[in-house]
Amino acid sequence: MCIFCDIIDGKIPSKKIYEDENVLAILDISQVTKGHTLVMPKKHCRNIIEADAETVSQCTEAVRRLTKQIVENTGAAGANVLNNCGETAGQTVDHLHFHIIPRYTENDSITIAFNPSEEQDLDAVLALVRG
Ligand code: AMP
Ligand code: ZN
């Protein structure tokens, strides 16, 4: 059972912002800021790692268009576009989705902090990441 598949199938009501053959965008039920939106593929995939390239492209193109639309129509100053991949990263619904969170001020009710970790050997990190 997947709550977003149930929304896509119309079994659970939602506030639809955009829909096409492949993608659905709805208002997040907990509006972190006014206009907080979720963009998801209609095809169930767990996360961005497991999704196929076409599905991710369809979503990111919708994210691109909707971020522009939402920022323009709400009068926001900008937006955070966010994907949580995996429970440790904060993913609570295991159906791929992207958050669009309009930002009105730097003190909005969202905190994203890039706290530096211990110093890293960048060449070692590069080798690790490149594989
Ligand atoms: P994440 O933590 O990235 O998996 O985000 C899941 C998001 O889904 C949260 O921000 C929830 O508020 C949102 N959510 C959960 N259930 C619903 C629902 N029925 N309708 C709209 N948004 C939902
Ligand atoms: Zn699903």
Short mmCIF file of C-alpha atoms and ligand atoms in Angstrom, two decimals:
data_model
loop_
_atom_site.label_atom_id
_atom_site.label_comp_id
_atom_site.label_asym_id
_atom_site.label_seq_id
_atom_site.Cartn_x
_atom_site.Cartn_y
_atom_site.Cartn_z
CA MET A 1 0.00 0.00 0.00
CA CYS A 2 1.33 3.42 -0.99
CA ILE A 3 -0.39 6.64 0.05
CA PHE A 4 0.79 8.54 -3.03
CA CYS A 5 -0.41 5.76 -5.38
CA ASP A 6 -3.79 6.05 -3.61
CA ILE A 7 -3.76 9.81 -4.24
CA ILE A 8 -2.86 9.23 -7.92
CA ASP A 9 -5.69 6.69 -8.19
CA GLY A 10 -8.12 9.18 -6.62
CA LYS A 11 -8.76 6.98 -3.57
CA ILE A 12 -7.43 9.73 -1.29
CA PRO A 13 -8.36 13.37 -2.01
CA SER A 14 -5.68 15.91 -2.82
CA LYS A 15 -5.30 19.50 -3.98
CA LYS A 16 -4.03 19.08 -7.54
CA ILE A 17 -1.87 21.79 -9.02
CA TYR A 18 -0.82 20.00 -12.20
CA GLU A 19 -1.46 16.64 -13.82
CA ASP A 20 -0.47 14.99 -17.06
CA GLU A 21 -0.12 11.42 -18.29
CA ASN A 22 3.02 10.81 -16.24
CA VAL A 23 3.22 13.34 -13.43
CA LEU A 24 1.04 14.68 -10.61
CA ALA A 25 1.70 17.80 -8.51
CA ILE A 26 -0.31 18.43 -5.33
CA LEU A 27 -0.17 20.72 -2.35
CA ASP A 28 1.68 19.14 0.56
CA ILE A 29 -0.79 18.51 3.38
CA SER A 30 1.64 20.15 5.83
CA GLN A 31 2.39 23.49 4.22
CA VAL A 32 5.91 24.27 5.41
CA THR A 33 5.41 27.55 3.60
CA LYS A 34 2.39 28.76 1.62
CA GLY A 35 2.41 26.92 -1.72
CA HIS A 36 4.54 23.93 -0.60
CA THR A 37 4.07 21.46 -3.44
CA LEU A 38 4.92 17.81 -4.11
CA VAL A 39 5.72 16.60 -7.63
CA MET A 40 5.58 12.84 -8.16
CA PRO A 41 5.57 10.34 -11.02
CA LYS A 42 2.35 8.41 -11.58
CA LYS A 43 4.44 5.29 -11.94
CA HIS A 44 5.40 3.97 -8.51
CA CYS A 45 9.10 4.05 -7.80
CA ARG A 46 10.60 4.15 -4.37
CA ASN A 47 13.19 6.87 -4.83
CA ILE A 48 15.45 8.68 -7.30
CA ILE A 49 18.00 5.86 -7.22
CA GLU A 50 15.50 3.20 -8.21
CA ALA A 51 13.59 5.29 -10.76
CA ASP A 52 14.35 5.07 -14.48
CA ALA A 53 15.81 8.07 -16.30
CA GLU A 54 12.65 8.91 -18.24
CA THR A 55 10.54 9.02 -15.09
CA VAL A 56 13.01 11.30 -13.32
CA SER A 57 13.20 13.57 -16.40
CA GLN A 58 9.42 13.88 -16.55
CA CYS A 59 9.36 14.88 -12.89
CA THR A 60 12.24 17.33 -13.05
CA GLU A 61 10.77 19.07 -16.09
CA ALA A 62 7.51 19.50 -14.18
CA VAL A 63 9.50 20.71 -11.16
CA ARG A 64 11.25 23.29 -13.34
CA ARG A 65 7.99 24.65 -14.77
CA LEU A 66 6.10 24.57 -11.48
CA THR A 67 8.86 26.24 -9.48
CA LYS A 68 8.67 29.18 -11.89
CA GLN A 69 4.86 29.22 -11.78
CA ILE A 70 4.65 28.95 -7.99
CA VAL A 71 7.27 31.61 -7.31
CA GLU A 72 5.63 34.00 -9.78
CA ASN A 73 2.08 33.41 -8.58
CA THR A 74 2.77 33.48 -4.83
CA GLY A 75 5.15 36.43 -4.99
CA ALA A 76 7.79 34.36 -3.18
CA ALA A 77 11.38 35.55 -3.33
CA GLY A 78 12.67 32.07 -4.25
CA ALA A 79 12.19 28.40 -3.48
CA ASN A 80 13.92 25.33 -2.14
CA VAL A 81 13.63 22.29 -4.38
CA LEU A 82 14.25 19.18 -2.37
CA ASN A 83 14.25 15.41 -2.71
CA ASN A 84 14.68 13.18 0.32
CA CYS A 85 16.13 9.81 -0.71
CA GLY A 86 15.98 7.19 2.00
CA GLU A 87 14.78 7.20 5.58
CA THR A 88 18.04 8.61 6.94
CA ALA A 89 17.67 11.57 4.58
CA GLY A 90 14.16 12.22 5.86
CA GLN A 91 12.06 10.31 3.32
CA THR A 92 8.81 9.29 4.99
CA VAL A 93 6.76 8.32 1.93
CA ASP A 94 8.41 5.66 -0.24
CA HIS A 95 7.13 6.98 -3.56
CA LEU A 96 9.54 9.30 -5.40
CA HIS A 97 8.62 12.97 -4.95
CA PHE A 98 10.18 16.38 -5.12
CA HIS A 99 9.29 19.20 -2.74
CA ILE A 100 8.94 22.74 -4.03
CA ILE A 101 8.99 25.04 -1.00
CA PRO A 102 8.47 28.72 -1.80
CA ARG A 103 10.62 31.07 0.29
CA TYR A 104 9.30 34.44 1.35
CA THR A 105 12.00 35.43 3.85
CA GLU A 106 15.20 33.94 5.20
CA ASN A 107 13.30 33.25 8.44
CA ASP A 108 10.58 31.08 6.91
CA SER A 109 9.58 27.98 8.89
CA ILE A 110 12.18 25.82 7.18
CA THR A 111 15.79 25.36 8.18
CA ILE A 112 18.39 23.96 5.85
CA ALA A 113 21.84 24.17 7.41
CA PHE A 114 25.03 23.20 5.63
CA ASN A 115 27.16 22.54 8.69
CA PRO A 116 30.73 21.57 7.78
CA SER A 117 31.82 18.15 9.03
CA GLU A 118 35.36 17.32 10.10
CA GLU A 119 37.95 18.31 7.53
CA GLN A 120 38.08 15.91 4.60
CA ASP A 121 40.87 14.87 2.27
CA LEU A 122 39.19 16.02 -0.94
CA ASP A 123 41.33 13.76 -3.18
CA ALA A 124 40.31 10.75 -1.11
CA VAL A 125 36.69 11.84 -1.23
CA LEU A 126 36.94 12.34 -5.00
CA ALA A 127 38.33 8.83 -5.46
CA LEU A 128 35.58 7.42 -3.24
CA VAL A 129 32.77 9.24 -5.02
CA ARG A 130 34.06 8.53 -8.54
CA GLY A 131 34.33 4.85 -7.64
P1 AMP B 1 9.11 13.17 2.66
O1 AMP B 1 9.41 13.36 4.12
O2 AMP B 1 10.15 13.81 1.75
O3 AMP B 1 8.90 11.70 2.31
O4 AMP B 1 7.79 13.94 2.37
C1 AMP B 1 6.52 13.39 2.46
C2 AMP B 1 5.57 14.53 2.45
O5 AMP B 1 4.27 14.02 2.14
C3 AMP B 1 5.43 15.28 3.78
O6 AMP B 1 5.82 16.63 3.62
C4 AMP B 1 3.95 15.13 4.13
O7 AMP B 1 3.40 16.30 4.69
C5 AMP B 1 3.34 14.84 2.77
N1 AMP B 1 2.07 14.10 2.82
C6 AMP B 1 1.80 12.99 3.52
N2 AMP B 1 0.54 12.58 3.30
C7 AMP B 1 -0.01 13.48 2.43
C8 AMP B 1 -1.28 13.62 1.81
N3 AMP B 1 -2.29 12.75 2.05
N4 AMP B 1 -1.49 14.66 0.98
C9 AMP B 1 -0.49 15.54 0.75
N5 AMP B 1 0.74 15.46 1.28
C10 AMP B 1 0.99 14.44 2.12
ZN ZN B 2 3.33 4.66 -4.89
#
